[in-house]
Coordinates of C-alpha atoms and ligand atoms in Angstrom, one line a residue:
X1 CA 14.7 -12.8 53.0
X2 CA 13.2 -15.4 50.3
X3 CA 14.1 -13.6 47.1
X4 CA 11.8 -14.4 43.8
X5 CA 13.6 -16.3 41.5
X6 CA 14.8 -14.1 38.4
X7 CA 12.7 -14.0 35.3
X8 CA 14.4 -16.2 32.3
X9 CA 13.6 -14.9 28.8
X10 CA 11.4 -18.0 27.8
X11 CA 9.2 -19.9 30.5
X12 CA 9.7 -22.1 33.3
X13 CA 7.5 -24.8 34.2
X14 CA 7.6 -26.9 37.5
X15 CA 6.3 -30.7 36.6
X16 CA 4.4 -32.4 39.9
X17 CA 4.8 -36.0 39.3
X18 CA 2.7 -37.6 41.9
X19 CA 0.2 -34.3 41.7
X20 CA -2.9 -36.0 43.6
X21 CA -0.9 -37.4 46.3
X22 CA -0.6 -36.4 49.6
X23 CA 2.6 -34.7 49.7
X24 CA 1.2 -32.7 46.6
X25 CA -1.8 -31.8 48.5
X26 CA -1.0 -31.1 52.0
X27 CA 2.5 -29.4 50.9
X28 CA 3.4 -28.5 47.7
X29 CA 0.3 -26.7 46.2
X30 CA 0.0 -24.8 50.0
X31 CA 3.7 -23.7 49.7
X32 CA 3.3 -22.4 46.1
X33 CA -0.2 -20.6 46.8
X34 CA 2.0 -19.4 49.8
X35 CA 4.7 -18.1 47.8
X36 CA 2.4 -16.6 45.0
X37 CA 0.5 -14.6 47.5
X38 CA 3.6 -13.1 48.7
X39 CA 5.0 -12.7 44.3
X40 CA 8.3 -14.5 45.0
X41 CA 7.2 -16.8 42.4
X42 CA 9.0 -16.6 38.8
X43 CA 6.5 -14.5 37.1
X44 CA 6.9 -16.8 34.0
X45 CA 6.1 -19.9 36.3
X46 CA 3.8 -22.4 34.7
X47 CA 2.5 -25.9 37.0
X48 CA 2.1 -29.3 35.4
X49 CA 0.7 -32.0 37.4
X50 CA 0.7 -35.7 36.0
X51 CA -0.3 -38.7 38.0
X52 CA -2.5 -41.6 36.9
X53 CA -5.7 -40.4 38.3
X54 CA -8.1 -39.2 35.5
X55 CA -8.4 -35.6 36.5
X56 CA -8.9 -32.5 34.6
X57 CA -7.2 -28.7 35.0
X58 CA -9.9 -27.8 36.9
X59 CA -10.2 -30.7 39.4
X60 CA -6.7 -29.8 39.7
X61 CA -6.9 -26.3 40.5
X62 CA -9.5 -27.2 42.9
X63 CA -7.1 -28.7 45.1
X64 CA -6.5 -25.3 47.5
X65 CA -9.2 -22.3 47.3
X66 CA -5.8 -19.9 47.7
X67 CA -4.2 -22.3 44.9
X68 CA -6.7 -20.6 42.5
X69 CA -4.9 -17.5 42.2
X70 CA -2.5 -19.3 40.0
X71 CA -5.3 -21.2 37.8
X72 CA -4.5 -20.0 34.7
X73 CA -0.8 -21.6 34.9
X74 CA -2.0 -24.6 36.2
X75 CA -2.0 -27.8 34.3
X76 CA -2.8 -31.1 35.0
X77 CA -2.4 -34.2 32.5
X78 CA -3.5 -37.9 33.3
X79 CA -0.1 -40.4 32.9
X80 CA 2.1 -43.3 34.3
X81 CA 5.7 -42.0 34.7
X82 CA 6.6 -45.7 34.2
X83 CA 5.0 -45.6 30.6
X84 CA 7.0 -44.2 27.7
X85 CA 4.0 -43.6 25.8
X86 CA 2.7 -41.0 28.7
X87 CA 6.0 -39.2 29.1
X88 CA 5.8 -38.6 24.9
X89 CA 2.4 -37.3 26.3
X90 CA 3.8 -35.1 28.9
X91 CA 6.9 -34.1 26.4
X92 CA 4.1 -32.5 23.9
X93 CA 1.8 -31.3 27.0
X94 CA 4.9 -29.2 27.9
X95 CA 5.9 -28.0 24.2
X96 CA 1.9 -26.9 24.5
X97 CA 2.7 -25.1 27.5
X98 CA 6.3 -23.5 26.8
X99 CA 5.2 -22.3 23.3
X100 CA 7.9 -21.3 20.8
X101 CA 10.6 -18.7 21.5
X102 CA 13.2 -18.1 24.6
X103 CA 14.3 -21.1 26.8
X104 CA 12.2 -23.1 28.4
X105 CA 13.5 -24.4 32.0
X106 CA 12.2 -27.3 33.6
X107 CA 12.2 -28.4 37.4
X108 CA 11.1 -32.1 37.7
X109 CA 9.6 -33.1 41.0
X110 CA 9.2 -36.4 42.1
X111 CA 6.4 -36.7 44.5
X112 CA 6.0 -40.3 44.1
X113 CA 6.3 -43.4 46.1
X114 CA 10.2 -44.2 46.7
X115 CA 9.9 -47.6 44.6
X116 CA 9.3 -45.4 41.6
X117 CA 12.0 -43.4 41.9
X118 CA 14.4 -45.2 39.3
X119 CA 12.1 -45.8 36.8
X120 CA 11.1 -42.3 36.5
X121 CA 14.2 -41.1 36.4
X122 CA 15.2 -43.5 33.6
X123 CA 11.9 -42.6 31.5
X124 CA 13.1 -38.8 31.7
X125 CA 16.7 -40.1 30.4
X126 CA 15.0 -42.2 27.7
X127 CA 12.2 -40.0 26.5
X128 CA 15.4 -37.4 26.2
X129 CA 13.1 -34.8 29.0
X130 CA 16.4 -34.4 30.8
X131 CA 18.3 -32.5 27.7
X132 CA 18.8 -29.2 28.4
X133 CA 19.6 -27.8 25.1
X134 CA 17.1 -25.3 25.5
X135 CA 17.3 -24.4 29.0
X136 CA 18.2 -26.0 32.2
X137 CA 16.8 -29.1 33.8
X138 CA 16.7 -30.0 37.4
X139 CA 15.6 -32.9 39.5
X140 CA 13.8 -32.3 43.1
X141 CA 13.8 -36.6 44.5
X142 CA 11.4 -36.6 47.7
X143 CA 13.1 -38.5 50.6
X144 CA 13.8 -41.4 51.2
X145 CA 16.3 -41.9 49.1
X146 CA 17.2 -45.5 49.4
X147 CA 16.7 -47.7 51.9
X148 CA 20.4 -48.5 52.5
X149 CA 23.7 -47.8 51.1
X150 CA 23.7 -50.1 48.6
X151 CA 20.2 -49.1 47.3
X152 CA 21.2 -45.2 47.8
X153 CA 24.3 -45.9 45.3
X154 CA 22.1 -47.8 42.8
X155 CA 20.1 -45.2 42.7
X156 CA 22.4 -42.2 42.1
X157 CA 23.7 -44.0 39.6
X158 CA 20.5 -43.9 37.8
X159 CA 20.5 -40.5 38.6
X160 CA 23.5 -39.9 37.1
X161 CA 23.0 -41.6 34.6
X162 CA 20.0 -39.1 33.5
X163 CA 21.3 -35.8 34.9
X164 CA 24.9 -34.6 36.2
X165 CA 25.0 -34.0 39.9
X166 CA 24.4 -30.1 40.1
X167 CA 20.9 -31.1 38.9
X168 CA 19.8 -33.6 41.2
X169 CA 18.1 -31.8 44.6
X170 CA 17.7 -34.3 47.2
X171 CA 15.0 -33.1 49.7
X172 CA 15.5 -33.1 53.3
X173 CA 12.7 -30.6 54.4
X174 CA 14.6 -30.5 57.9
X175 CA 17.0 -28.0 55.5
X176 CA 14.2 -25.9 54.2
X177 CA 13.3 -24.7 58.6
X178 CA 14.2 -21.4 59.4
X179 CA 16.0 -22.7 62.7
X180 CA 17.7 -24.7 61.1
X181 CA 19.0 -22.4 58.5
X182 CA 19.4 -20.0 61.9
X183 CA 21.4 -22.4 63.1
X184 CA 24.5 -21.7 60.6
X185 CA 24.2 -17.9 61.3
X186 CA 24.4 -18.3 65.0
X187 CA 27.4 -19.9 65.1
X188 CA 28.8 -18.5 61.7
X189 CA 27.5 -15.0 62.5
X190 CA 28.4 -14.3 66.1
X191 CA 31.6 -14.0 67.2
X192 CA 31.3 -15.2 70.9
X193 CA 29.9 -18.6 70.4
X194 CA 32.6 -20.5 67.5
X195 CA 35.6 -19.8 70.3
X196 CA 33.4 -21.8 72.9
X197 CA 31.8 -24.5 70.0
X198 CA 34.7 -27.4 70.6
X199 CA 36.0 -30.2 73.3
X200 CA 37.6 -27.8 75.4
X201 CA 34.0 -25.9 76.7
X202 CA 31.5 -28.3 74.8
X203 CA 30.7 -31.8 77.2
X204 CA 28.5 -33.5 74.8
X205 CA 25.4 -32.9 72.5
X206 CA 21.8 -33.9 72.6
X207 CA 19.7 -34.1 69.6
X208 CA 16.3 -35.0 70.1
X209 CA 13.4 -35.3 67.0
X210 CA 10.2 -36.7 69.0
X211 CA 6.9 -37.3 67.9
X212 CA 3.9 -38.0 69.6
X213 CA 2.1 -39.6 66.8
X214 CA 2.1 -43.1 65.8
X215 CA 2.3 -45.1 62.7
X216 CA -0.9 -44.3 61.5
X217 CA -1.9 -46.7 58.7
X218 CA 1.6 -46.9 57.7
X219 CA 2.1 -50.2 59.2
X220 CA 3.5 -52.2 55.8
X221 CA 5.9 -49.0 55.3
X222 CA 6.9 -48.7 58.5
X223 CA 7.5 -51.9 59.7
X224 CA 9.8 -52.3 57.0
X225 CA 11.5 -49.1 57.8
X226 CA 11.6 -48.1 61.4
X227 CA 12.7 -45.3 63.2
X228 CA 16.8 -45.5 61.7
X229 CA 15.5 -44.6 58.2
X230 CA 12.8 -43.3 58.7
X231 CA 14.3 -40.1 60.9
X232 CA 18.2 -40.5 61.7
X233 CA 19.8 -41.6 58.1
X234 CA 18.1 -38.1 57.0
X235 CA 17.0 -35.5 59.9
X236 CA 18.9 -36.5 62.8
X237 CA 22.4 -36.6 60.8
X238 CA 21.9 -33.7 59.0
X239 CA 20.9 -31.5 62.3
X240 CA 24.7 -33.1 63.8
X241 CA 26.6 -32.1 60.6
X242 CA 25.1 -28.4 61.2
X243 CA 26.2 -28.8 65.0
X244 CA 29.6 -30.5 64.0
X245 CA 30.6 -28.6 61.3
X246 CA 33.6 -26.1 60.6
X247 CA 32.5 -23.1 58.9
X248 CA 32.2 -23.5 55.0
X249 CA 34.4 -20.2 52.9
X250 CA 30.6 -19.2 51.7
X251 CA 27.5 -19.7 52.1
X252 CA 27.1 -21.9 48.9
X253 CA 25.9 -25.3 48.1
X254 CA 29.6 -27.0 47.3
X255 CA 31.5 -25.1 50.1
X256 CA 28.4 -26.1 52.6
X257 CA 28.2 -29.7 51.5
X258 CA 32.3 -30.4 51.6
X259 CA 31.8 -29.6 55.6
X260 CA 29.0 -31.1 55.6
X261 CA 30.7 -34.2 53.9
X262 CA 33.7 -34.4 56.3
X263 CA 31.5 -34.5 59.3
X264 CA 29.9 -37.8 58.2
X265 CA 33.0 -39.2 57.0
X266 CA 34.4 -38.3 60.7
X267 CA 31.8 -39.8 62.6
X268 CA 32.8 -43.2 64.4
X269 CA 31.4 -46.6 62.6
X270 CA 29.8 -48.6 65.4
X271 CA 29.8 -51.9 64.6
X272 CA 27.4 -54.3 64.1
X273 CA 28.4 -57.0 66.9
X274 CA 28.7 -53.7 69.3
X275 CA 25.4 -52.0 68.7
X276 CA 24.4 -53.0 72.2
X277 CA 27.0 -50.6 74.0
X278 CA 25.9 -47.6 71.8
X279 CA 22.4 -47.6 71.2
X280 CA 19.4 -48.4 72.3
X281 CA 16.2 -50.2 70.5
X282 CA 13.0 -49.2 71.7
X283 CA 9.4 -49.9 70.7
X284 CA 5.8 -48.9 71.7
X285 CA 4.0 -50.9 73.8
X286 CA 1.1 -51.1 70.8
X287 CA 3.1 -51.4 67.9
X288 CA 2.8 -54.8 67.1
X289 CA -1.1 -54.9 67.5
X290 CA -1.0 -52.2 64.5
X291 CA -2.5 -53.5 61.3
X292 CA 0.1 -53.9 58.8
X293 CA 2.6 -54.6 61.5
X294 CA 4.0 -58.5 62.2
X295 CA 2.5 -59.6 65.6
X296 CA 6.5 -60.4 66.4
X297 CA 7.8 -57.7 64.8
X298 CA 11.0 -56.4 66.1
X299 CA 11.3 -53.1 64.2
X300 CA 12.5 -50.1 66.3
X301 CA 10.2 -47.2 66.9
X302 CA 12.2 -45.6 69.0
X303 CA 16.2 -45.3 69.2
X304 CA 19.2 -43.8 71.2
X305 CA 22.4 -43.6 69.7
X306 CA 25.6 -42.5 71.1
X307 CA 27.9 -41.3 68.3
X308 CA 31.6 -39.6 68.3
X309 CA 33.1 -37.2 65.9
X310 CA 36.7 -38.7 65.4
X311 CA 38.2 -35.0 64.3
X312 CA 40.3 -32.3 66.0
X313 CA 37.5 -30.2 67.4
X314 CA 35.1 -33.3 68.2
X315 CA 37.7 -35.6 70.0
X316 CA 35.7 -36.8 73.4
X317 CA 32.8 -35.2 72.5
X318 CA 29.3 -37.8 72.6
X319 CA 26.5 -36.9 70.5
X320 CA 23.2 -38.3 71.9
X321 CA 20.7 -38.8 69.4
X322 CA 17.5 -39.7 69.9
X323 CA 13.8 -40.2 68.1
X324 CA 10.9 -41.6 68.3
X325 CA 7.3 -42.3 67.5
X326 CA 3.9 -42.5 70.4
X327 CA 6.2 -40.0 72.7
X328 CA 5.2 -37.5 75.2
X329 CA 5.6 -34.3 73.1
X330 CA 6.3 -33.4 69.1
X331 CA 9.6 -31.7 69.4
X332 CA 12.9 -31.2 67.2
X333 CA 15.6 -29.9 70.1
X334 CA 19.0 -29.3 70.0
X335 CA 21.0 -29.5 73.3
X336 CA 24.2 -28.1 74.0
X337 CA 25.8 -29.2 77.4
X338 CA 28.8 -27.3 78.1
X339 CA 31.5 -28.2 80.7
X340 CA 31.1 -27.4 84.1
X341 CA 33.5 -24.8 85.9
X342 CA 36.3 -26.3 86.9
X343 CA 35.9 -24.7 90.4
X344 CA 33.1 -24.5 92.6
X345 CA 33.6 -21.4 94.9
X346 CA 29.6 -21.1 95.7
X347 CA 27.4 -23.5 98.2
X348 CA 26.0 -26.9 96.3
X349 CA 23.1 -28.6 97.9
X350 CA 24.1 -32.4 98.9
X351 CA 22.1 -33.8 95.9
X352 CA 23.3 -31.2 93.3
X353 CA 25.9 -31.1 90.5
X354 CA 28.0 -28.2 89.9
X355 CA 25.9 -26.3 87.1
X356 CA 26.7 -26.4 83.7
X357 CA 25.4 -24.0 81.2
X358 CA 23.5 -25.3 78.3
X359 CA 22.1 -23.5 75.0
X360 CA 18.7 -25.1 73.8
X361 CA 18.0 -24.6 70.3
X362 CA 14.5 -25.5 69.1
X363 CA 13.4 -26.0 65.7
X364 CA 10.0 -26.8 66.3
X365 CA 7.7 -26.4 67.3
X366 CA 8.6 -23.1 69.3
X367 CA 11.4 -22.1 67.1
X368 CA 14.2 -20.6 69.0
X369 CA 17.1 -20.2 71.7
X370 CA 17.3 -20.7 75.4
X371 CA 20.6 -20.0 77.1
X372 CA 20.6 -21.4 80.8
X373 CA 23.3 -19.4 83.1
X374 CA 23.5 -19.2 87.1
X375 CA 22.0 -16.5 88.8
X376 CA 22.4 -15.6 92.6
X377 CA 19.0 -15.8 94.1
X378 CA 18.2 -12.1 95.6
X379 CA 18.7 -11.6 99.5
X380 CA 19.9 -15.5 100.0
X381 CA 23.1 -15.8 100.7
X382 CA 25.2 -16.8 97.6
X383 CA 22.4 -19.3 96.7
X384 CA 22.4 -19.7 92.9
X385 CA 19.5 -20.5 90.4
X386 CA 19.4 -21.0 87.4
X387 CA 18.4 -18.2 85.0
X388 CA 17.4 -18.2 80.8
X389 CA 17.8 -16.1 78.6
X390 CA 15.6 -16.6 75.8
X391 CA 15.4 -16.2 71.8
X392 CA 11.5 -16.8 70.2
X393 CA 10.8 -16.5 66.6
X394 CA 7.6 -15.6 66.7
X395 CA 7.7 -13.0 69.7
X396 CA 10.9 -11.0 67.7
X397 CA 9.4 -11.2 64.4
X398 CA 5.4 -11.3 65.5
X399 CA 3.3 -10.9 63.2
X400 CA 5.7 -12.6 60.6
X401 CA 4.3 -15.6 60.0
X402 CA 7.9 -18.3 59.5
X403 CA 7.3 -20.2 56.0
X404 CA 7.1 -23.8 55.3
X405 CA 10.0 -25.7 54.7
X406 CA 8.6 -26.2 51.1
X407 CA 8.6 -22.8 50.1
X408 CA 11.9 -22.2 50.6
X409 CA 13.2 -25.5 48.9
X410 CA 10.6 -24.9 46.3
X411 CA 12.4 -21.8 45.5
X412 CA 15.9 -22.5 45.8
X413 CA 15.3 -25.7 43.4
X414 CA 13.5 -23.1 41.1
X415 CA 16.7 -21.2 41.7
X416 CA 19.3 -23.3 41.2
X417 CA 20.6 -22.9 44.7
X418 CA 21.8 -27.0 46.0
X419 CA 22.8 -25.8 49.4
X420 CA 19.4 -26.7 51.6
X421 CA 19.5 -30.3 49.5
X422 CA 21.4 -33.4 50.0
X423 CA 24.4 -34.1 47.9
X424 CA 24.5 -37.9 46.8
X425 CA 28.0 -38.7 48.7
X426 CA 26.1 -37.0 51.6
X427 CA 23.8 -39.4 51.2
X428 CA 25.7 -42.0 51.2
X429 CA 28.0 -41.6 54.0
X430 CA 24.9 -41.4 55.9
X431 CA 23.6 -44.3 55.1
X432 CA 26.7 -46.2 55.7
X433 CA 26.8 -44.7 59.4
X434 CA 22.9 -46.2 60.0
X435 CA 23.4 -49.4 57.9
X436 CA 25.7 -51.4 60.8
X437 CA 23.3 -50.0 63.6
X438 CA 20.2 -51.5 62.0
X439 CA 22.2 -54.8 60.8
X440 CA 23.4 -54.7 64.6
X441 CA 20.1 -54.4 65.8
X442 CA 18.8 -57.3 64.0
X443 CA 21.1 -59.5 65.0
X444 CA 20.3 -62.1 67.3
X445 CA 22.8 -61.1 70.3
X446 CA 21.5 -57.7 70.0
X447 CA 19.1 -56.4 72.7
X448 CA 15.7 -56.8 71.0
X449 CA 13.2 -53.4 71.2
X450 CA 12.3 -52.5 74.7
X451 CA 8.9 -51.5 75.2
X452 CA 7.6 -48.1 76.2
X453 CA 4.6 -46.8 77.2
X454 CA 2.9 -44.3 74.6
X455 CA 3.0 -41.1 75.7
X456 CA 6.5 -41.5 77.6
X457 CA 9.8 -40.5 76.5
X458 CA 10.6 -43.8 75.0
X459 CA 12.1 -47.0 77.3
X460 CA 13.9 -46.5 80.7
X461 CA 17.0 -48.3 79.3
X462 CA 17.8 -45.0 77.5
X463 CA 17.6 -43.2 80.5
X464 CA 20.0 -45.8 82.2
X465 CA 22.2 -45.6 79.1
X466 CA 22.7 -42.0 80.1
X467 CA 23.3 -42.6 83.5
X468 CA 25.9 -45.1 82.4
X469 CA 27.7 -42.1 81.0
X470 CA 27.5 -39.9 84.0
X471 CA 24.6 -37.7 82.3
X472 CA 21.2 -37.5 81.6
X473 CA 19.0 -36.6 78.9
X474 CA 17.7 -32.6 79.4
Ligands
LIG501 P1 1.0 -40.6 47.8 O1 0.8 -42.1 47.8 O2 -0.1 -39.9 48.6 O3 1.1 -40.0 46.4 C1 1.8 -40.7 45.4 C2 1.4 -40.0 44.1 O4 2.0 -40.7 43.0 C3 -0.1 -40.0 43.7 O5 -0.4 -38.8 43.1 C4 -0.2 -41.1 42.7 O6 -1.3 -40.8 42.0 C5 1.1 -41.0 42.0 N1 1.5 -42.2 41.3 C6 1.5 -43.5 41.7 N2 2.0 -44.3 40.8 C7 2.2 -43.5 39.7 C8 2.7 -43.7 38.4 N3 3.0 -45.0 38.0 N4 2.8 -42.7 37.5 C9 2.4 -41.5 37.9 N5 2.0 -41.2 39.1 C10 1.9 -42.2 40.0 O7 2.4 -40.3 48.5 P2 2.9 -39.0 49.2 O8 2.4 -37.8 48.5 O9 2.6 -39.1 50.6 O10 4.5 -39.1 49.1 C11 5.2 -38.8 47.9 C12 6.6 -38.8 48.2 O11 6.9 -37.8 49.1 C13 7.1 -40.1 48.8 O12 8.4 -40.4 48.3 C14 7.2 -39.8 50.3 O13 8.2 -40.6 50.9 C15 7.6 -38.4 50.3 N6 7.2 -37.6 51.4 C16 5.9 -37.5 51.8 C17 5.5 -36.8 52.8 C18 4.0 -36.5 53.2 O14 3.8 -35.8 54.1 N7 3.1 -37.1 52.5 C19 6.5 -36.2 53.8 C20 7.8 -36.4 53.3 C21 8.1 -37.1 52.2 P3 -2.2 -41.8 41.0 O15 -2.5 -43.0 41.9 O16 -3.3 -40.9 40.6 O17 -1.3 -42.1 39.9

């Protein structure tokens, strides 16, 4: 259960940088109309929004019909978070707002374009917005953050610079999905899946993020990004350390991260020169006809990556990962394949494997569990099939409706709760796990992208690259 964040003596006011963007728009105002309705926001909460545009409070109260619940604590002022001069503006806009008396807590979001990033985070340091003499001051930074490790570490140090690490929430929305969040009290809350969750009973992992749609009119972004930064540095890795990880003392944002933490640093380097044997570049039969996109462009829209966990319970253990963009359906799966028996007493057809049992867990867009287990077929004799037993969200909690991701990181930034957001060594032993596979992939003995039709699941090298491995992708 969400809670509402306790009332401070004082106010607290969330500032929108970025408040007529899209991310603003289609996300944040909907999550905190959301959370209003449903009074788990502070009851003191005021909501300044400050981008360039020249809008007024009520053009920015129009935004959502549901958003107008909330007008009279909305506020929007017109300013360039790279301009000193504005932030001065936005420094007396909030003493306007806060009034005299009690402390006055700010959250800081960053819904702005990645590039501006550092410089808004040194205007708050230099306009003296981060102090937090007279209450606290957090940070929410949207993703991406960076656009490799060397970028990442530049700019946490600007970060750091501004604010101490406790203060700095790095959004992954993956974090903020109830599944996902499900996902730690499966394993951590049930006693008969951790004794099975390891080498000995575990063959290997599949974690699959698809999407059907394509780059849109992202082409300049995208082709500059591609499907390693754009989904694995960030989603993919953090759904593995969730898999992968031993189970933190508490369920609290230091104790979480550590594990977290010691996954990454566990994982295998693959190195650039040997990208070829452990993952695979892919790349949509239209890409390159996409405006924004070079006509040779050889950015990956697609990727398969075999990884190993170098640690105790991981030892042996592959962790397929996959993503990618035009594909046949818009999924986020998680596949555990565990080991077969190790004795076959019952009948096999000539073309069938000894069954193994897996556990499906899907985080969208049907959340929930399958569990696949053999099951003698009635009357035949000892003919088996296989059998599910199945978990849905929204057929054990119908008529509750599952939240956005935003709500709940919207709330636990409000909250000072760090466990749903990326910690920046986290973010920067991730990076330096996709850095050598994109280097690797640009190099010129690498394979370049193989094409795949839209609407498929991605090249038929990746399926080969499983078969290579004795397994295929479920
Ligand atoms: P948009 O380009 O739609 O919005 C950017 C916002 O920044 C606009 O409000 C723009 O308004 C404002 N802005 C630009 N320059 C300045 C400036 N110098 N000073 C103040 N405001 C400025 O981007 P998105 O909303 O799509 O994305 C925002 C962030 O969220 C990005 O980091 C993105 O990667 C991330 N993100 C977005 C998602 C989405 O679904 N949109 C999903 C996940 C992450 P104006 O021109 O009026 O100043």
């Amino acid at each position: 259960m969400i809670e509402a964040a306790p009332d401070s003596n004082g106010s607290t006011t969330l500032v929108i940088f970025g408040a007529s963007g899209d991310l603003t728009r289609r996300k944040l105002v909907p999550a905190l109309a959301s959370l209003h309705s449903k009074g788990r926001l502070p009851l003191d909460l005021q909501i300044l929004g400050v981008a360039r545009s020249d809008m007024d409070d009520e053009q920015f109260r129009a935004i959502l019909a549901e958003w107008a619940a909330l007008s009279s604590r909305i506020h929007y002022l017109h300013g360039d978070v790279t301009s000193l001069q504005d932030l001065e503006a936005v420094k007396d806009k909030l003493a306007s707002i806060e009034g005299n008396g009690g402390s006055h807590n700010r959250l800081y979001y960053l819904s702005l374009a990645p590039s501006l990033y550092r410089s808004a985070m040194s205007g708050l340091g230099e306009s003296r917005m981060s102090e937090d003499f007279d209450g606290w001051r957090r940070l929410v930074v949207e993703k991406p953050f960076g656009t490799d490790l060397t970028s990442a570490r530049e700019l946490n140090d600007v970060a750091h610079s501004v604010f101490r690490e406790d203060q700095v929430f790095r959004i992954d929305h993956y974090l903020g999905k109830e599944t996902v969040q499900n996902l730690l009290v499966f394993r951590f809350a049930n006693a008969i899946f951790e004794p099975l969750w390891n080498r000995n009973y575990i063959d290997h992992v599949q974690i699959t993020v698809s999407e059907t749609l394509k780059i849109d009119e992202r082409g300049d972004y995208y082709d500059q990004t591609g499907v390693l930064r754009d989904m694995f540095q960030n989603h993919l890795l953090q759904l593995l350390t969730l898999v992968a990880m031993e189970p933190p003392h508490a369920f609290e944002a230091e104790a979480l991260r550590n594990e977290k933490v010691k996954v990454l640093n566990a994982i295998r380097r693959i190195r650039p020169d040997d990208v070829g044997r452990h993952a695979i570049p892919g790349q949509y039969r239209t890409y390159r006809d996409e405006s924004g996109v070079s006509p040779e462009s050889d950015t990956a829209t697609y990727a398969a990556v075999r990884l190993h966990v170098d640690n105790w319970r991981w030892q042996g253990v592959p962790f397929y990962l996959r993503s990618g963009k035009a594909l046949r359906n818009k999924s986020t799966e998680i596949i555990i394949q565990f080991r077969s028996p190790p004795h076959m007493l019952f009948p096999l057809a000539d073309d069938e494997d000894i069954p193994a049992n897996t556990l499906a867990i899907f985080v969208q867009p049907d959340e929930g569990f399958h569990l696949e287990f053999q099951t003698k077929t009635p009357e035949a004799e000892l003919q088996m099939r296989t059998a599910e037993l199945e978990f849905h969200y929204h057929e054990a909690f119908s008529g509750q409706a599952i939240p956005d991701a935003y709500e709940r990181l919207l709330l636990d930034a409000l909250n000072g709760d760090a466990s749903l957001f990326t910690r920046s060594d986290e973010i920067e032993q991730a990076w330096s796990i996709v850095d050598p596979i994109i280097e690797g992939f640009s190099l010129p003995t690498a394979p370049r992208p193989y094409y795949y039709s839209e609407g498929s699941w991605g090249p038929v090298e990746a399926d080969r690259f499983m078969l290579t491995d004795g397994r295929a992708w479920l």
